[in-house]
PDB file of C-alpha atoms in Angstrom:
ATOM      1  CA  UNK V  83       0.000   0.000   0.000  1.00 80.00           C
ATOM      2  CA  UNK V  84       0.868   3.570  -0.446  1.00 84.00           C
ATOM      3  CA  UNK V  85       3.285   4.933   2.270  1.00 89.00           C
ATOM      4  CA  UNK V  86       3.805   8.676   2.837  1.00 94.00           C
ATOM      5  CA  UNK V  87       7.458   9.904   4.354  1.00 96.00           C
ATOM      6  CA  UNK V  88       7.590  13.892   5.262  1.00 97.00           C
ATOM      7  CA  UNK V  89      10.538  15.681   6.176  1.00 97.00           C
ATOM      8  CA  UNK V  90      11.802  17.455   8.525  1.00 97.00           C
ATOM      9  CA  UNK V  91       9.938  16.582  11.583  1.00 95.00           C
ATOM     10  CA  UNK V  92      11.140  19.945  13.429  1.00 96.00           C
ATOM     11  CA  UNK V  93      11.343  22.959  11.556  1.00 97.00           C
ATOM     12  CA  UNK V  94      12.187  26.437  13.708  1.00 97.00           C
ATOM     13  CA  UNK V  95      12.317  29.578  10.852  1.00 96.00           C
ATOM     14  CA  UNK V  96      12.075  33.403  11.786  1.00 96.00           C
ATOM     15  CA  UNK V  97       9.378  35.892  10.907  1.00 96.00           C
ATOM     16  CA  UNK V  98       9.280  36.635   7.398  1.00 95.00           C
ATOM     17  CA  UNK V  99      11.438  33.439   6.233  1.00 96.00           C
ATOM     18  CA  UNK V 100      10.329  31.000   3.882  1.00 95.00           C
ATOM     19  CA  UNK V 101       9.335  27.395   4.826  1.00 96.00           C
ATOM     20  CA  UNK V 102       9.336  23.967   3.174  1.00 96.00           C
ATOM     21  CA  UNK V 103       7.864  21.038   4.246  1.00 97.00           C
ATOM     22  CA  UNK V 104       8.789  18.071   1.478  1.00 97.00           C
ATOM     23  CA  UNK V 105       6.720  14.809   1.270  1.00 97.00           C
ATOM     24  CA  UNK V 106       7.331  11.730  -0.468  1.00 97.00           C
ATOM     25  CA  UNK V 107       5.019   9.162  -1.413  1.00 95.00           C
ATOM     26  CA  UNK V 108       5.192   5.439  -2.970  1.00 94.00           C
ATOM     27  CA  UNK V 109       2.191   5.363  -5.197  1.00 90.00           C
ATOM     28  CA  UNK V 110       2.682   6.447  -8.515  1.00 87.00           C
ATOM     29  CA  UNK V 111      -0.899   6.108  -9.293  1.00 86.00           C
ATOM     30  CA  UNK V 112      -2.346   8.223  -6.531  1.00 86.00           C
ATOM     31  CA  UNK V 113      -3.844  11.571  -7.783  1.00 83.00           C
ATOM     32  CA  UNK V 114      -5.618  13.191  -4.323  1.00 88.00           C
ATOM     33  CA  UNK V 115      -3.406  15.037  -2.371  1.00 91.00           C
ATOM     34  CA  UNK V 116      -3.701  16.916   1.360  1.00 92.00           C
ATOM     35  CA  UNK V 117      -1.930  19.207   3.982  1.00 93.00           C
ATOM     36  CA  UNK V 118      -3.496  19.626   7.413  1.00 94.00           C
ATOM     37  CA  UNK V 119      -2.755  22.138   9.811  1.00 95.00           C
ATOM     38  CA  UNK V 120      -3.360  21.121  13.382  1.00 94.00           C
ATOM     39  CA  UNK V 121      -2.506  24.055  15.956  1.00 94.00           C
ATOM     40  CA  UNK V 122      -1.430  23.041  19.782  1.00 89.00           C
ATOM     41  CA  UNK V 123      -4.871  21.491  21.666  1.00 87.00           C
ATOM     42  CA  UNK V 124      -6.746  21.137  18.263  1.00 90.00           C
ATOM     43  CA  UNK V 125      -7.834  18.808  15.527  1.00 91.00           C
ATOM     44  CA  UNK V 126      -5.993  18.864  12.098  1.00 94.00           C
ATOM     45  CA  UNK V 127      -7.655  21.664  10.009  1.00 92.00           C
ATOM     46  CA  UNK V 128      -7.915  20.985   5.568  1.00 90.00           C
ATOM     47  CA  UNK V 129      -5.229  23.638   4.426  1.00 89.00           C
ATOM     48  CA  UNK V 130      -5.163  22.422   0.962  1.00 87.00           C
ATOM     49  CA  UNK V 131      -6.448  19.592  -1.400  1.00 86.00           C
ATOM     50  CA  UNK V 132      -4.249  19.070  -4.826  1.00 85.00           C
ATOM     51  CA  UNK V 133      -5.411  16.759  -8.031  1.00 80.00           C
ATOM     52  CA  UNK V 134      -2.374  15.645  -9.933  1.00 68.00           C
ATOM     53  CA  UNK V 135      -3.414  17.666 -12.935  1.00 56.00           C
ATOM     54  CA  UNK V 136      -2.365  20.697 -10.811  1.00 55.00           C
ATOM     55  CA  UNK V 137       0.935  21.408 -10.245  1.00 59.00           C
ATOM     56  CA  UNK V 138       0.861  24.534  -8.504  1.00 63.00           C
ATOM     57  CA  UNK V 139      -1.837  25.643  -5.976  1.00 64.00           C
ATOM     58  CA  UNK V 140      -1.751  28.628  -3.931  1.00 67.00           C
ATOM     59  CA  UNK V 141      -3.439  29.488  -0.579  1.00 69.00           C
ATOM     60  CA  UNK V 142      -2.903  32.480   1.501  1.00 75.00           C
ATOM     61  CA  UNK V 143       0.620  32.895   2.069  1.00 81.00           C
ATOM     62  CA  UNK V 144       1.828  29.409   1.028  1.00 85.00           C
ATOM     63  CA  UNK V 145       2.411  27.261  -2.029  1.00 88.00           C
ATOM     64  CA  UNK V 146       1.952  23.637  -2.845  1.00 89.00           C
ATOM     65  CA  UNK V 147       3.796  22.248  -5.609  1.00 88.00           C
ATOM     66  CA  UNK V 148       3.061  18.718  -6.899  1.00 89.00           C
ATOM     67  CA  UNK V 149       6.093  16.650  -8.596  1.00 89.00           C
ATOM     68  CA  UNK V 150       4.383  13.584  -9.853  1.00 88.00           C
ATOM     69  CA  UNK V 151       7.939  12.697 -11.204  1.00 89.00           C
ATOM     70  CA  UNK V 152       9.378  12.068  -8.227  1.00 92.00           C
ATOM     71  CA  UNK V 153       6.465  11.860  -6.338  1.00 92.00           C
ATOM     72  CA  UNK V 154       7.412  14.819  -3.794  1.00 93.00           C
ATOM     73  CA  UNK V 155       4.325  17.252  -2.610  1.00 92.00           C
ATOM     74  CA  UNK V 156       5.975  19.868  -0.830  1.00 93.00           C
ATOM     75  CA  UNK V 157       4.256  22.853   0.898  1.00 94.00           C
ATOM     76  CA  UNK V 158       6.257  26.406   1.104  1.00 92.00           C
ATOM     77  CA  UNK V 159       5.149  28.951   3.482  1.00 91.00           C
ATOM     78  CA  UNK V 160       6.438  31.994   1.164  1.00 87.00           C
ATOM     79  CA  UNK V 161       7.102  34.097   4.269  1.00 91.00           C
ATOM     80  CA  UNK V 162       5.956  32.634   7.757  1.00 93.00           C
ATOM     81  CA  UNK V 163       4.609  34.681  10.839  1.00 92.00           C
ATOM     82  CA  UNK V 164       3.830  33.276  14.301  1.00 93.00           C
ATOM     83  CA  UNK V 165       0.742  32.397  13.799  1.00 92.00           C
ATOM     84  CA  UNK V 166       1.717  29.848  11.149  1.00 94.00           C
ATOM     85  CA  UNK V 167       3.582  28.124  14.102  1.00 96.00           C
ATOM     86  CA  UNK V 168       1.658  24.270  13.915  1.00 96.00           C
ATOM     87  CA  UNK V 169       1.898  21.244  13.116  1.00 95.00           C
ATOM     88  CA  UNK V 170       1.714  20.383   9.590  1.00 96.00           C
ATOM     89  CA  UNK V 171       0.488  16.973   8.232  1.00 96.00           C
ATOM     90  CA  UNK V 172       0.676  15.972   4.431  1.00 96.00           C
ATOM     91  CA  UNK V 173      -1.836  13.128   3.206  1.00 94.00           C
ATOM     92  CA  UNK V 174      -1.811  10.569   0.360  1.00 92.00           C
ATOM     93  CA  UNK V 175      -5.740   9.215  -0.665  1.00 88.00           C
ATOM     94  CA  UNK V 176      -4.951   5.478  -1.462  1.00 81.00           C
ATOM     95  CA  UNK V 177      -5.385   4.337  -5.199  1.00 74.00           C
ATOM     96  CA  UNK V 178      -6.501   0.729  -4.150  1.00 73.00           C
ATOM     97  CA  UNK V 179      -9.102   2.284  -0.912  1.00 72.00           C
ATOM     98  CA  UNK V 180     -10.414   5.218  -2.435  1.00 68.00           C
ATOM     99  CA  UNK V 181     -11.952   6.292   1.346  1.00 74.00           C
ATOM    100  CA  UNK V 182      -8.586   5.404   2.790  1.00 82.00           C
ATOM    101  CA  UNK V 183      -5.550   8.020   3.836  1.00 88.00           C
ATOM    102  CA  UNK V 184      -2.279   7.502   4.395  1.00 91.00           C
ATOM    103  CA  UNK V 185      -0.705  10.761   6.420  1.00 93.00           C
ATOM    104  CA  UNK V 186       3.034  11.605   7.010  1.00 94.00           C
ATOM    105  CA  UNK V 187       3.828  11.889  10.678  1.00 94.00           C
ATOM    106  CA  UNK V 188       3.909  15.966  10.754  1.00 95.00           C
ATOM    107  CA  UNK V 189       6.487  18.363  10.868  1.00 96.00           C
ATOM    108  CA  UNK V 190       6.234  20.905  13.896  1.00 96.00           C
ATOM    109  CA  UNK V 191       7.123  24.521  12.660  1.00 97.00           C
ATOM    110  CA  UNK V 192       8.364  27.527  14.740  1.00 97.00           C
ATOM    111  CA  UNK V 193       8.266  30.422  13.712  1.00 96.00           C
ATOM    112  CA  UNK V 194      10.566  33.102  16.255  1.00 94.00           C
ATOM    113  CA  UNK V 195       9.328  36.248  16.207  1.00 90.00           C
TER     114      UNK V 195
ATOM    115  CA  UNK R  96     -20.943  26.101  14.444  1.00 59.00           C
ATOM    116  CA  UNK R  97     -18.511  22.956  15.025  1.00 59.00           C
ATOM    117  CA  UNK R  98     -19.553  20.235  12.173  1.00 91.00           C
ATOM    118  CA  UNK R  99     -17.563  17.385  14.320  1.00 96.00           C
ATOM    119  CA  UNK R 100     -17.485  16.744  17.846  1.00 96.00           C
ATOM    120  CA  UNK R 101     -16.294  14.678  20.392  1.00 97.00           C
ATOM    121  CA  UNK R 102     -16.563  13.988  23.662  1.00 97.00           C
ATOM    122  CA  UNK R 103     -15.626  13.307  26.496  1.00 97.00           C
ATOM    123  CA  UNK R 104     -12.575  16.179  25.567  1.00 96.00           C
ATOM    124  CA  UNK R 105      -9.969  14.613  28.524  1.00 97.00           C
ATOM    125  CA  UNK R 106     -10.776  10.811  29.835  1.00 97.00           C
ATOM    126  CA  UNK R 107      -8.637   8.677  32.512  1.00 98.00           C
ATOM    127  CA  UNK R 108      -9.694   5.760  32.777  1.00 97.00           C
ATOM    128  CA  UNK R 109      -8.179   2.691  35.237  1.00 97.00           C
ATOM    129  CA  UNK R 110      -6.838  -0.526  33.810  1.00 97.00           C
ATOM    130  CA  UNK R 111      -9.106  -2.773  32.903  1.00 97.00           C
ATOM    131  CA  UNK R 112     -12.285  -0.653  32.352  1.00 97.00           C
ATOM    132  CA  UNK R 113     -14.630   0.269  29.486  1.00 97.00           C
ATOM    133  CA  UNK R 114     -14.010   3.597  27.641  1.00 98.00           C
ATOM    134  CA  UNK R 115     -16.814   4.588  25.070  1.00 98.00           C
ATOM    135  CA  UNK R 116     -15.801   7.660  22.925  1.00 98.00           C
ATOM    136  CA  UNK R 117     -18.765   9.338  21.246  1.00 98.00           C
ATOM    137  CA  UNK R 118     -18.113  11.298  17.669  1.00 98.00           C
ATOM    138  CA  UNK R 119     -20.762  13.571  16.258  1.00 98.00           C
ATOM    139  CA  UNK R 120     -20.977  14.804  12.662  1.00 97.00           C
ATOM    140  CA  UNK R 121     -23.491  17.686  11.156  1.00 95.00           C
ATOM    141  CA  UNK R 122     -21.642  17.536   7.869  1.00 91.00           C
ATOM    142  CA  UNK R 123     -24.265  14.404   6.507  1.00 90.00           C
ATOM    143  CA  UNK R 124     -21.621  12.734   5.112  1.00 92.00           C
ATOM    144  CA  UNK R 125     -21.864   9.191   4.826  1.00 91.00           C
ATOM    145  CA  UNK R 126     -18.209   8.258   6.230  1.00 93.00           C
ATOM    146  CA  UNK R 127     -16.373   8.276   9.655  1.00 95.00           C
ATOM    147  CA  UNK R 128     -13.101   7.220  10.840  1.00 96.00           C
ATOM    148  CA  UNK R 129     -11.797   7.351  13.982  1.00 97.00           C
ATOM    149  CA  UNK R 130      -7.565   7.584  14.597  1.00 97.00           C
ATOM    150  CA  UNK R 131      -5.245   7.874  17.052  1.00 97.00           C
ATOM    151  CA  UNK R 132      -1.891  10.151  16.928  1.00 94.00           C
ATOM    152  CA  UNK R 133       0.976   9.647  18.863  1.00 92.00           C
ATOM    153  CA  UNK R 134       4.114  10.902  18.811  1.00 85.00           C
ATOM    154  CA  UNK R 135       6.380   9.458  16.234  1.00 79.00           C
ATOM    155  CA  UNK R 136       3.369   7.734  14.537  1.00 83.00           C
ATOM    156  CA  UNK R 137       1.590  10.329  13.145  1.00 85.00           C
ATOM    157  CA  UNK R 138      -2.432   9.577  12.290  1.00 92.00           C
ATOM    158  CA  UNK R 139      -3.016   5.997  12.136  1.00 93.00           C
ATOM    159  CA  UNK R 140      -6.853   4.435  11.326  1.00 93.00           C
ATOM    160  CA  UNK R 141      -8.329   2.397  14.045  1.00 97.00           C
ATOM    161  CA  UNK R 142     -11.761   2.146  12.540  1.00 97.00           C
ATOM    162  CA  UNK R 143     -13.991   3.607   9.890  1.00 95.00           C
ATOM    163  CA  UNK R 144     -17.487   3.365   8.281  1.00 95.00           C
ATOM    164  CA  UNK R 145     -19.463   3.491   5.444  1.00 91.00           C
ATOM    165  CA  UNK R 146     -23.203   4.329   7.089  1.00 93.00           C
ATOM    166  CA  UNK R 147     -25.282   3.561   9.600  1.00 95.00           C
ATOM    167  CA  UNK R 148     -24.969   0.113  11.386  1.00 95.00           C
ATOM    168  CA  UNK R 149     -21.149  -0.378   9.234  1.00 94.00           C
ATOM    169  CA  UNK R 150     -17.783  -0.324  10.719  1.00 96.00           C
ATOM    170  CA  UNK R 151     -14.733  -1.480   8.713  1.00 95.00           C
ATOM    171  CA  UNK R 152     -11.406  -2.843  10.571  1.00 95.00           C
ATOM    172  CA  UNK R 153      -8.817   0.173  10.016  1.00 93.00           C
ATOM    173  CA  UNK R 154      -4.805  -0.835  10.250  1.00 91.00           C
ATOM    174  CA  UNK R 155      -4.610  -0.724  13.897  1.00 95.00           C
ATOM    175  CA  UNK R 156      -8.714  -2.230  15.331  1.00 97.00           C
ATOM    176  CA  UNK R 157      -7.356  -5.024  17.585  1.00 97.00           C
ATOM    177  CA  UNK R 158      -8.707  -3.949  21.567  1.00 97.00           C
ATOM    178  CA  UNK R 159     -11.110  -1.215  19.607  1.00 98.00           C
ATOM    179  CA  UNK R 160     -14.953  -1.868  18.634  1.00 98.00           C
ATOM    180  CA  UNK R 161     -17.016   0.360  16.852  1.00 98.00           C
ATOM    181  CA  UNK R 162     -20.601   1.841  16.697  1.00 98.00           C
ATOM    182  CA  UNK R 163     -22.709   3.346  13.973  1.00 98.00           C
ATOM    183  CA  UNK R 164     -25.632   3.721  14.504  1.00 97.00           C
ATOM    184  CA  UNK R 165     -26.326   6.473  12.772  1.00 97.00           C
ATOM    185  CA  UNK R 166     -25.284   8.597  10.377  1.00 96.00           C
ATOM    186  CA  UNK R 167     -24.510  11.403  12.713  1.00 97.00           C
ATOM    187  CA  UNK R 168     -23.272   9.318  15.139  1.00 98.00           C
ATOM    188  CA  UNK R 169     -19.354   6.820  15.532  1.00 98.00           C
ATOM    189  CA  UNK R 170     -18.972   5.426  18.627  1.00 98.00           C
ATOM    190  CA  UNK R 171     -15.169   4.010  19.564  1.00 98.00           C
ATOM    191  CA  UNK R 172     -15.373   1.532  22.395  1.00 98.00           C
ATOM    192  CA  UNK R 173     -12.493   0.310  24.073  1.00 97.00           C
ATOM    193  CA  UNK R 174     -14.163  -3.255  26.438  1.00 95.00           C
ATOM    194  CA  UNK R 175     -10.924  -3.746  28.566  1.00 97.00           C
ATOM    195  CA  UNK R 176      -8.721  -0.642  28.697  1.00 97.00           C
ATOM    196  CA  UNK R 177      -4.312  -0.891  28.913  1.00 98.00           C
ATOM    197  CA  UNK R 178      -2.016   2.177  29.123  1.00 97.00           C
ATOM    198  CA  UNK R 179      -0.919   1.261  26.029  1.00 97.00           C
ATOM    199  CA  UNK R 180      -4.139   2.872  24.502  1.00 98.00           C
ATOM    200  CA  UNK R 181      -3.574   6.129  26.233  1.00 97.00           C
ATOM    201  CA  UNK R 182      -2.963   7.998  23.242  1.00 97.00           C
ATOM    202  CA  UNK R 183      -5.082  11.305  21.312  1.00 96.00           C
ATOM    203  CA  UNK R 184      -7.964  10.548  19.268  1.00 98.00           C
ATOM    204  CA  UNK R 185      -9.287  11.937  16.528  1.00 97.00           C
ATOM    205  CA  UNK R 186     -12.983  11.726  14.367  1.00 97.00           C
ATOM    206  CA  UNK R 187     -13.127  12.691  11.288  1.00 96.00           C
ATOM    207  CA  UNK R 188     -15.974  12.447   8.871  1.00 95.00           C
ATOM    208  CA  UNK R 189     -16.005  12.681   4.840  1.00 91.00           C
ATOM    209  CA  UNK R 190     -18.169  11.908   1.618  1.00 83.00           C
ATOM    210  CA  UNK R 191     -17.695  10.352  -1.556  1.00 74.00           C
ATOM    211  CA  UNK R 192     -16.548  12.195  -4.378  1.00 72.00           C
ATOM    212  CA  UNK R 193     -13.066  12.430  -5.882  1.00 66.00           C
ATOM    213  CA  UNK R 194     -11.342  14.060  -2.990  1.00 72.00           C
ATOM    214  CA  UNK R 195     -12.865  12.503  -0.136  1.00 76.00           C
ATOM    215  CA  UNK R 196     -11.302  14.682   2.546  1.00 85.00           C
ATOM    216  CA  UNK R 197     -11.839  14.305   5.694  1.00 90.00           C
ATOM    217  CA  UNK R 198     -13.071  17.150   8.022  1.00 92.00           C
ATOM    218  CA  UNK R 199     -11.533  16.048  11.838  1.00 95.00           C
ATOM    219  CA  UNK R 200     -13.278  17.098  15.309  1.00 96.00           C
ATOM    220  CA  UNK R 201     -10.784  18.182  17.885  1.00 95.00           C
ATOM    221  CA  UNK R 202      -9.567  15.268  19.593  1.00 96.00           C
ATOM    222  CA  UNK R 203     -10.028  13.642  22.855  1.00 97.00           C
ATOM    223  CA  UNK R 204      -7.320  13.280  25.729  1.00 97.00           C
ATOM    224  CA  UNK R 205      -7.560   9.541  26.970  1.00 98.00           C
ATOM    225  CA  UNK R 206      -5.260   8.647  29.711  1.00 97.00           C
ATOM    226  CA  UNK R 207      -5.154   4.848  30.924  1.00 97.00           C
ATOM    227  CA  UNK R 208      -3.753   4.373  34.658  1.00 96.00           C
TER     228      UNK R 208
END
């Protein structure tokens, strides 16, 4: 079955600073793509939802780029302020279990004022 | 107005005992799942349904039972509770359709003595 990698687990960045989160995934036919947002004491909030024909989406103040070729979704926070400062989750929908999905295991982001 | 909720919020709960976790969804969809997150593992399925009176064995069911019995409604039961199921958990509800996403409530706090 699909399995879902993300990287880093910590991230600490300052105010104004750009940050990446990179996942990696195993399915090269999965096509429904996720990153949560889940801040301290809270469940995981939908940030964004990608379909492989997209490459690039864009939410307010961040960027999710979809590489189908080497099957990397990463998520860039163009220029991060405190309030960004969460955990982020990426998710994979399974090709085979189409109401099944696989998440990464989070990065925590800082961001220092 | 909160479209998924849980409750208790915080549970301890002695070794040994039965834990029911309730789950409530005003969203109509027809699927729930319920996960638990700990630290290093991420999100990982315990149990999930279809609709009312289904529940479908997740990656992790064994010492978990599950309730539908409606379609607002998920029940996660734990009949004979260890301190290895102290842990965060999550509901989440979602629909069919291409995406599928899942919308989560905000967790409760279970503690196993």
């Amino acid at each position: 079955g699909e399995q879902v990698e993300q990287r880093p687990p910590h991230l600490s960045v300052r105010e104004g600073d750009s940050a990446v989160i990179i996942c990696t995934y195993t399915d090269p036919n999965s096509y429904y793509f996720f990153w949560y947002k889940q801040e301290p004491g809270a469940g995981l909030q939908l940030l964004m939802k990608v379909f492989s024909s997209t490459e690039i989406n864009e939410g307010q103040g961040f960027t999710v780029l979809l590489n189908k070729k080497d099957k990397q979704l990463s998520l860039n926070l163009t220029a991060a302020h405190p309030g960004d400062s969460a955990v982020y989750f990426c998710a994979v929908r399974e090709d085979t279990n189409a109401y099944k999905v696989i998440f990464g295991k989070g990065t925590h982001l800082h961001v220092l004022p | 107005e909160a479209a998924v909720t849980q409750s208790p919020r915080n549970k301890v709960a002695v070794t040994g005992g039965k834990v029911t976790l309730s789950c409530n969804q005003t969203n109509n969809h027809n699927n729930m799942y319920w996960y638990r997150q700990d630290t290093g593992h991420g999100l990982r399925l315990i149990h999930y349904s279809y609709g009312a009176g289904s529940t479908e064995k997740g990656d992790i069911p064994d010492g978990y039972k599950a309730s539908r019995p409606s379609q607002e409604n998920f029940s996660l039961i734990l009949e004979l509770a260890t301190p290895s199921q102290t842990s965060v958990y999550f509901c989440a509800s979602g629909d069919w359709g291409n995406y599928a996403e899942q919308f989560f409530g905000p967790g409760t706090r279970l503690t196993v003595l």
